[in-house]
Coordinates of C-alpha atoms and ligand atoms in Angstrom, one line a residue:
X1 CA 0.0 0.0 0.0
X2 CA 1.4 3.0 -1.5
X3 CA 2.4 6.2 0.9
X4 CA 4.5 8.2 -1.2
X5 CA 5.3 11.8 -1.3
X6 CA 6.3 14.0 -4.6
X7 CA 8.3 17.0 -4.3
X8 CA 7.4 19.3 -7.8
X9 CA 8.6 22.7 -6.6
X10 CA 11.3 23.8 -3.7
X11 CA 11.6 27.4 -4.2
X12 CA 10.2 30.6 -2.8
X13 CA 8.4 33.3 -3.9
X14 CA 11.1 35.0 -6.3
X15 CA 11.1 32.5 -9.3
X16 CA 15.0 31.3 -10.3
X17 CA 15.6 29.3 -13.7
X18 CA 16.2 26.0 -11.2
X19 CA 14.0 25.5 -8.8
X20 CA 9.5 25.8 -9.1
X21 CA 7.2 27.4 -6.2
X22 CA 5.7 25.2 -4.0
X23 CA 3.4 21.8 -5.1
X24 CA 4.0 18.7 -3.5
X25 CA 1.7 15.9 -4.4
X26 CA 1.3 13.0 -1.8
X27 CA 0.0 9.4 -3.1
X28 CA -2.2 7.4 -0.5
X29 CA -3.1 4.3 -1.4
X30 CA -3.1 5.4 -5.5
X31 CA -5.2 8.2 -4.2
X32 CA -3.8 11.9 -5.1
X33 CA -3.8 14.6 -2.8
X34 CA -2.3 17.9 -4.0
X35 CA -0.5 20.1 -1.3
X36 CA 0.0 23.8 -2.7
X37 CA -0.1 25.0 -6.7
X38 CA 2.6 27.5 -7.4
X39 CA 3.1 28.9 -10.8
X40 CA 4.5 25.9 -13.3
X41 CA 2.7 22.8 -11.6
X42 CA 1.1 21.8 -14.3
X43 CA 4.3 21.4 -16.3
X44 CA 5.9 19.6 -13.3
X45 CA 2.9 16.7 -13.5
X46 CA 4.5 16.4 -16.7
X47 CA 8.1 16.8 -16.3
X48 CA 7.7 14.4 -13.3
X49 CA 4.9 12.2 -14.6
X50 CA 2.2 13.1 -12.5
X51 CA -1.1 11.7 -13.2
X52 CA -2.6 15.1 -12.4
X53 CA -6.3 14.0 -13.7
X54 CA -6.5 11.4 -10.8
X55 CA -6.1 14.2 -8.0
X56 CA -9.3 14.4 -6.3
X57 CA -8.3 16.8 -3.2
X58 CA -6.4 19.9 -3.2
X59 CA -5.0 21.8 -0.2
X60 CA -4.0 25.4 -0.4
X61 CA -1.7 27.2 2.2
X62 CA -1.9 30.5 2.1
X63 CA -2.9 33.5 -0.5
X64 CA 1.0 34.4 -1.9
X65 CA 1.1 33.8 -5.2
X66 CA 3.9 31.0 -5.1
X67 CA 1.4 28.7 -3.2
X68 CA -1.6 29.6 -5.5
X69 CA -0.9 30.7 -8.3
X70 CA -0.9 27.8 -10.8
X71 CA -4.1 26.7 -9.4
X72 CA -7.1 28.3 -12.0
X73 CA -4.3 27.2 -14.7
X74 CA -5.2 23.1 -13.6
X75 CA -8.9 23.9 -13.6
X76 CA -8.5 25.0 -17.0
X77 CA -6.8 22.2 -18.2
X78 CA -8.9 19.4 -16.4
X79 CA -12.0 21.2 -18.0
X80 CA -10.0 21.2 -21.5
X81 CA -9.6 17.7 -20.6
X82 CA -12.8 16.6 -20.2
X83 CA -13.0 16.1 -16.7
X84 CA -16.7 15.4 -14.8
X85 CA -15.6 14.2 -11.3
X86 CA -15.9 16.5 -8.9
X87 CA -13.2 18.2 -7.2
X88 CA -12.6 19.3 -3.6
X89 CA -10.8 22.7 -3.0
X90 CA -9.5 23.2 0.7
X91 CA -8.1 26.7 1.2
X92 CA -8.0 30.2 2.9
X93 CA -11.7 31.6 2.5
X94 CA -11.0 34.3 0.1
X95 CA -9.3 31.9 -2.7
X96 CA -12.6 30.9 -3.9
X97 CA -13.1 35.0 -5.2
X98 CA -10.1 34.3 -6.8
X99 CA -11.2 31.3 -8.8
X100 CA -14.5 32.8 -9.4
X101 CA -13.6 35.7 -10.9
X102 CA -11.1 34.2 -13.0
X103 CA -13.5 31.9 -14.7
X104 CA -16.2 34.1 -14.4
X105 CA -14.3 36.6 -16.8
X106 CA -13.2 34.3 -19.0
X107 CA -16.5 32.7 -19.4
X108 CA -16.0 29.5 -18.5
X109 CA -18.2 27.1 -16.8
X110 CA -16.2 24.1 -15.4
X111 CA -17.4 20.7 -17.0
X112 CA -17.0 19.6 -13.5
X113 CA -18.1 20.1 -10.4
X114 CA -16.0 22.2 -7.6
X115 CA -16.4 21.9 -3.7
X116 CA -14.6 24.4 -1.5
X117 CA -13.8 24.1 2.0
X118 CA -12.6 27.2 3.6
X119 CA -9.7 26.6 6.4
X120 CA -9.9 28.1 9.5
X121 CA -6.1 29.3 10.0
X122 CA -6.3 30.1 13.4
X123 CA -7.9 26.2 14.3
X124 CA -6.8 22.9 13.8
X125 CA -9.6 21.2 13.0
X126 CA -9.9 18.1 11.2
X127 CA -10.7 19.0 7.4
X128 CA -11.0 15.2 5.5
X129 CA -11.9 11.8 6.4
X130 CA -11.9 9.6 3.6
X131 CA -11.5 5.4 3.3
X132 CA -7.5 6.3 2.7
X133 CA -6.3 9.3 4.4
X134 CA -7.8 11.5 7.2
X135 CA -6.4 15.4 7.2
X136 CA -6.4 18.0 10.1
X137 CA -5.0 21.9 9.6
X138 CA -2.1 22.9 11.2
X139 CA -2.6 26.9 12.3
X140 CA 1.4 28.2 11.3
X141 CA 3.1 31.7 12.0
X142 CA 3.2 33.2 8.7
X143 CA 2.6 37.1 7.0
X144 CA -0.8 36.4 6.1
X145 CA -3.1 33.8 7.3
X146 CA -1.4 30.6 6.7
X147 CA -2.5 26.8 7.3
X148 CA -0.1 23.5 7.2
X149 CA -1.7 20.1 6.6
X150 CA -1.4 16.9 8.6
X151 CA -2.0 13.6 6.6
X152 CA -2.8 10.4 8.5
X153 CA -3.1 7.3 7.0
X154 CA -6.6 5.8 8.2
X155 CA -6.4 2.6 9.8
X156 CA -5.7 -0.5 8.0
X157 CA -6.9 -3.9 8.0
X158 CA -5.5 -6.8 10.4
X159 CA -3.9 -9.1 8.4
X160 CA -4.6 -12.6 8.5
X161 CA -2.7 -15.6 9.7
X162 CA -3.3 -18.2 6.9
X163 CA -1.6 -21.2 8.7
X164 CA -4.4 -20.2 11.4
X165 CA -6.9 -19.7 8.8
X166 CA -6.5 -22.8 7.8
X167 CA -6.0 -24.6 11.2
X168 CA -9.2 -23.3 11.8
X169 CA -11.1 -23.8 8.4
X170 CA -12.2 -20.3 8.4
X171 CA -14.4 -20.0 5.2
X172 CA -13.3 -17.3 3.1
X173 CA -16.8 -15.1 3.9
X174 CA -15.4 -14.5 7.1
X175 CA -12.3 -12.3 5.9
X176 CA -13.4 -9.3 6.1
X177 CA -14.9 -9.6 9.4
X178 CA -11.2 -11.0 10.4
X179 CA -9.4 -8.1 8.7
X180 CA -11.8 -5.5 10.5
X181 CA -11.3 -7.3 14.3
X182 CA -14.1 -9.3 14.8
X183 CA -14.1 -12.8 16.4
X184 CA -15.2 -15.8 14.4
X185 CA -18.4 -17.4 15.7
X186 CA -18.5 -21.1 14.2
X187 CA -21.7 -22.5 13.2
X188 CA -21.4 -24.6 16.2
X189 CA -21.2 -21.6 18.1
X190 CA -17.4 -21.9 19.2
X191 CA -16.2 -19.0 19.4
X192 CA -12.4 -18.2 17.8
X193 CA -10.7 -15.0 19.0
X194 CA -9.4 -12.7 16.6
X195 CA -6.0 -12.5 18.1
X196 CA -5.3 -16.0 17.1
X197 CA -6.7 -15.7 13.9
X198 CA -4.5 -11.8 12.9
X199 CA -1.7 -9.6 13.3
X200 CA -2.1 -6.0 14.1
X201 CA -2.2 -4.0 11.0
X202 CA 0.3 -2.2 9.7
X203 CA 1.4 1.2 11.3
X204 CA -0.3 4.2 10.1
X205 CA 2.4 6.7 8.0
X206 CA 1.7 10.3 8.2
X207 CA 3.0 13.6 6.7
X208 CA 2.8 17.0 7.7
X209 CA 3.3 20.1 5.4
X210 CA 4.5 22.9 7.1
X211 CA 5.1 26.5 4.9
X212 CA 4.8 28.9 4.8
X213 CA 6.1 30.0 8.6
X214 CA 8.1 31.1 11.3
X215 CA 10.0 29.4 13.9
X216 CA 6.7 28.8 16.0
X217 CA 7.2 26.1 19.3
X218 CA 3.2 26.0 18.8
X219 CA 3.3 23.7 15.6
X220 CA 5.3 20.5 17.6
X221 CA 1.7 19.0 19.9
X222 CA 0.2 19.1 16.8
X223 CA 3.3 17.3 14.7
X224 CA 4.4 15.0 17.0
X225 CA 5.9 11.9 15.9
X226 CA 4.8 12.5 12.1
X227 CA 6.7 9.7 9.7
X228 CA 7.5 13.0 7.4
X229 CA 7.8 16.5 8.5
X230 CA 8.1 18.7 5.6
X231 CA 9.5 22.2 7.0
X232 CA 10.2 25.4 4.8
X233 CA 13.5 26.5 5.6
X234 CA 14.0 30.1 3.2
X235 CA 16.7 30.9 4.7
X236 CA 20.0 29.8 6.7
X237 CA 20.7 30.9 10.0
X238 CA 22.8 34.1 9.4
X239 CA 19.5 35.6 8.0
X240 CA 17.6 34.2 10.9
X241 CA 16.7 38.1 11.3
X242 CA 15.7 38.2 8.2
X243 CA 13.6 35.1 8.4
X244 CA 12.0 36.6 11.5
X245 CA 11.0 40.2 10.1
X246 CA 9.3 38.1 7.0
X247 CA 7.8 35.3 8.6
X248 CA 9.7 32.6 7.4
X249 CA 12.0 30.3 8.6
X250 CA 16.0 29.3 8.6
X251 CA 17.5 25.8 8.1
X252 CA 18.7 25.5 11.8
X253 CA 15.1 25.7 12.7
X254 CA 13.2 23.4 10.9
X255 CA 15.5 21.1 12.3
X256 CA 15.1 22.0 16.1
X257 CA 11.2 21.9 15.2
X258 CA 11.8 18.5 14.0
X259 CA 13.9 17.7 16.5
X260 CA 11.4 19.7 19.4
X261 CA 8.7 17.5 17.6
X262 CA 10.5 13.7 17.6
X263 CA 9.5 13.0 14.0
X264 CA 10.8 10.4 12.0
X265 CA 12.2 12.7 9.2
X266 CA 12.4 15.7 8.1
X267 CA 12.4 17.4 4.4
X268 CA 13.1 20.9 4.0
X269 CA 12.5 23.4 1.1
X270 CA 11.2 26.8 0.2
X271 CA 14.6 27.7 -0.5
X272 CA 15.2 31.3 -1.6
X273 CA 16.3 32.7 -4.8
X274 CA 19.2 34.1 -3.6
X275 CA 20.7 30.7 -2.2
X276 CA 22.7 28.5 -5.1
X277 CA 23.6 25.7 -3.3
X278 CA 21.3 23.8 -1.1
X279 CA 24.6 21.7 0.4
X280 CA 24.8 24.9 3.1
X281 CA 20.7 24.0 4.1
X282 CA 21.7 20.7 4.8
X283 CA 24.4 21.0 6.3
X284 CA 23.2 23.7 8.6
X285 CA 20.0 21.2 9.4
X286 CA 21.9 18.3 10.6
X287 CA 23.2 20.3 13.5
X288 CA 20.0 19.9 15.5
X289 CA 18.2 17.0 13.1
X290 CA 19.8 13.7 12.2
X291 CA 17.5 12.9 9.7
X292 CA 17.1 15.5 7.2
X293 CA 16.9 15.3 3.4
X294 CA 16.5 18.3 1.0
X295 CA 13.3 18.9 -1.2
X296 CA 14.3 17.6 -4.5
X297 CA 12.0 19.0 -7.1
X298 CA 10.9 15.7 -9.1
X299 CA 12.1 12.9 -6.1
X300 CA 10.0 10.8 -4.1
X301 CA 9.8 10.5 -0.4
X302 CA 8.3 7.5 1.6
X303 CA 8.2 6.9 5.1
X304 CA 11.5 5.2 6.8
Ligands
ZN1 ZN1 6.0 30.9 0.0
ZN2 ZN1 4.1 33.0 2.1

């Protein structure tokens, strides 16, 4: 079972000819769930072989431009497409205006119907349950108001013991009561515990997408333990003044929030334009987080 994050842009705001704005996408289970939609995404689903038409769940951040801005571009194309499934927009309150207006002056009606969920950015709140994945807000420090994402995986099934399965002649109509923790009940009416029938399931991986923000100690009850922490990082630490007066954070941080937070790993990005080499972000991370990769625009990112 598939739990696999994409990294399609690891810049900033100020575009370079290298790195993309902000869009990662995160595969549960073959489902798609689309984290932030900076300028370009649509040509990183193709650069980077993205089925784009299989996303079903967008999140959006925050209203600067390098987490938004390639978003009305995808509508477009998935109406060009052809698309009829509905799609489910999760974002600060006022992006819908934005979306409206676009299509509304350029006369388009969507061939496809769009649901919007405004965040609350000053809340966590749980935003998604579906059979695959269930999503809670993360309130972050940021400029404007600004909302991270937690992705859990929902529980999975028990797994059956088939030496046991066998032992027992369990007939094969019982499995699914098995795999969701139920006891098997002969027709004799013996009764056949499910522990000695199953192992637990398999641990549920999560990611949590942090950026844009400051270094905020507020963030860590709510990211504790996460398989994948994803922190921006738009600066490094001689900056760190700089990071504060624009809300942003420095590489030194995001690993002390990891770090603060116990996760399992952490991937940092956001980088800005004035940086060439991300070897110094790194670098600069591993002081107070062992575990730290950069965001790689194009590479894939599973759970340890
Ligand atoms: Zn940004
Ligand atoms: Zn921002």
């Amino acid at each position: 079972m598939i739990f696999e994050l994409t990294v399609l842009g690891n810049g900033s705001a100020t575009p370079t000819y290298f790195r993309h704005p902000s869009a990662h996408v995160l595969n549960v289970h073959d489902h798609l769930f689309l984290i932030d939609c900076g300028e370009g995404t649509q040509i990183q689903f193709y650069r980077h072989r993205v089925k784009f038409h299989r996303i079903n769940h967008i999140f959006i951040t925050h209203l600067h431009g390098d987490h938004f801005l390639g978003l009305v571009g995808l509508l477009s194309t998935l109406h060009l497409q052809g698309r009829t499934v509905g799609l489910n927009i999760f974002g600060p309150a006022d992006l819908i205006r934005i979306i409206d207006i676009q299509l509304e002056l350029s006369d388009t009606i969507l061939r496809y119907p769009v649901q919007f969920y405004p965040v609350d950015p000053h809340n966590s709140k749980k935003l998604l349950v579906t059979d695959q994945v269930e999503v809670t807000s993360i309130p972050l420090n940021h400029r404007v108001p600004c909302t991270g994402f937690l992705f859990k995986e929902s529980s999975r099934e028990r797994n059956l013991i088939s030496s046991k399965i066998k032992e027992y002649k369990i007939p094969y109509a019982s499995f699914d009561s098995l795999k969701k923790g139920d006891d098997f009940h002969s027709p004799d009416s013996t009764i056949i515990p499910n522990a000695l029938l199953t192992l637990d399931p398999p641990k549920q991986r999560s990611y949590a997408y942090c950026s844009d923000t400051c270094y905020d100690e507020s963030i860590i009850p709510l990211i504790k333990g996460v398989d994948i922490l994803y922190h921006e990082s738009t600066f490094l630490d001689e900056l760190r003044e700089r990071a504060k007066e624009t809300y942003h954070s420095t590489a030194k941080q995001a690993g002390v929030i990891a770090s603060k937070a116990n996760v399992k790993k952490l991937i940092i990005g956001h980088f800005s334009a004035r940086y060439k080499s991300l070897d110094p972000f790194l670098e600069e991370a591993r002081l107070t987080f062992n575990n730290v990769y950069i965001a790689m625009e194009g590479e894939k990112y599973q759970t340890d």
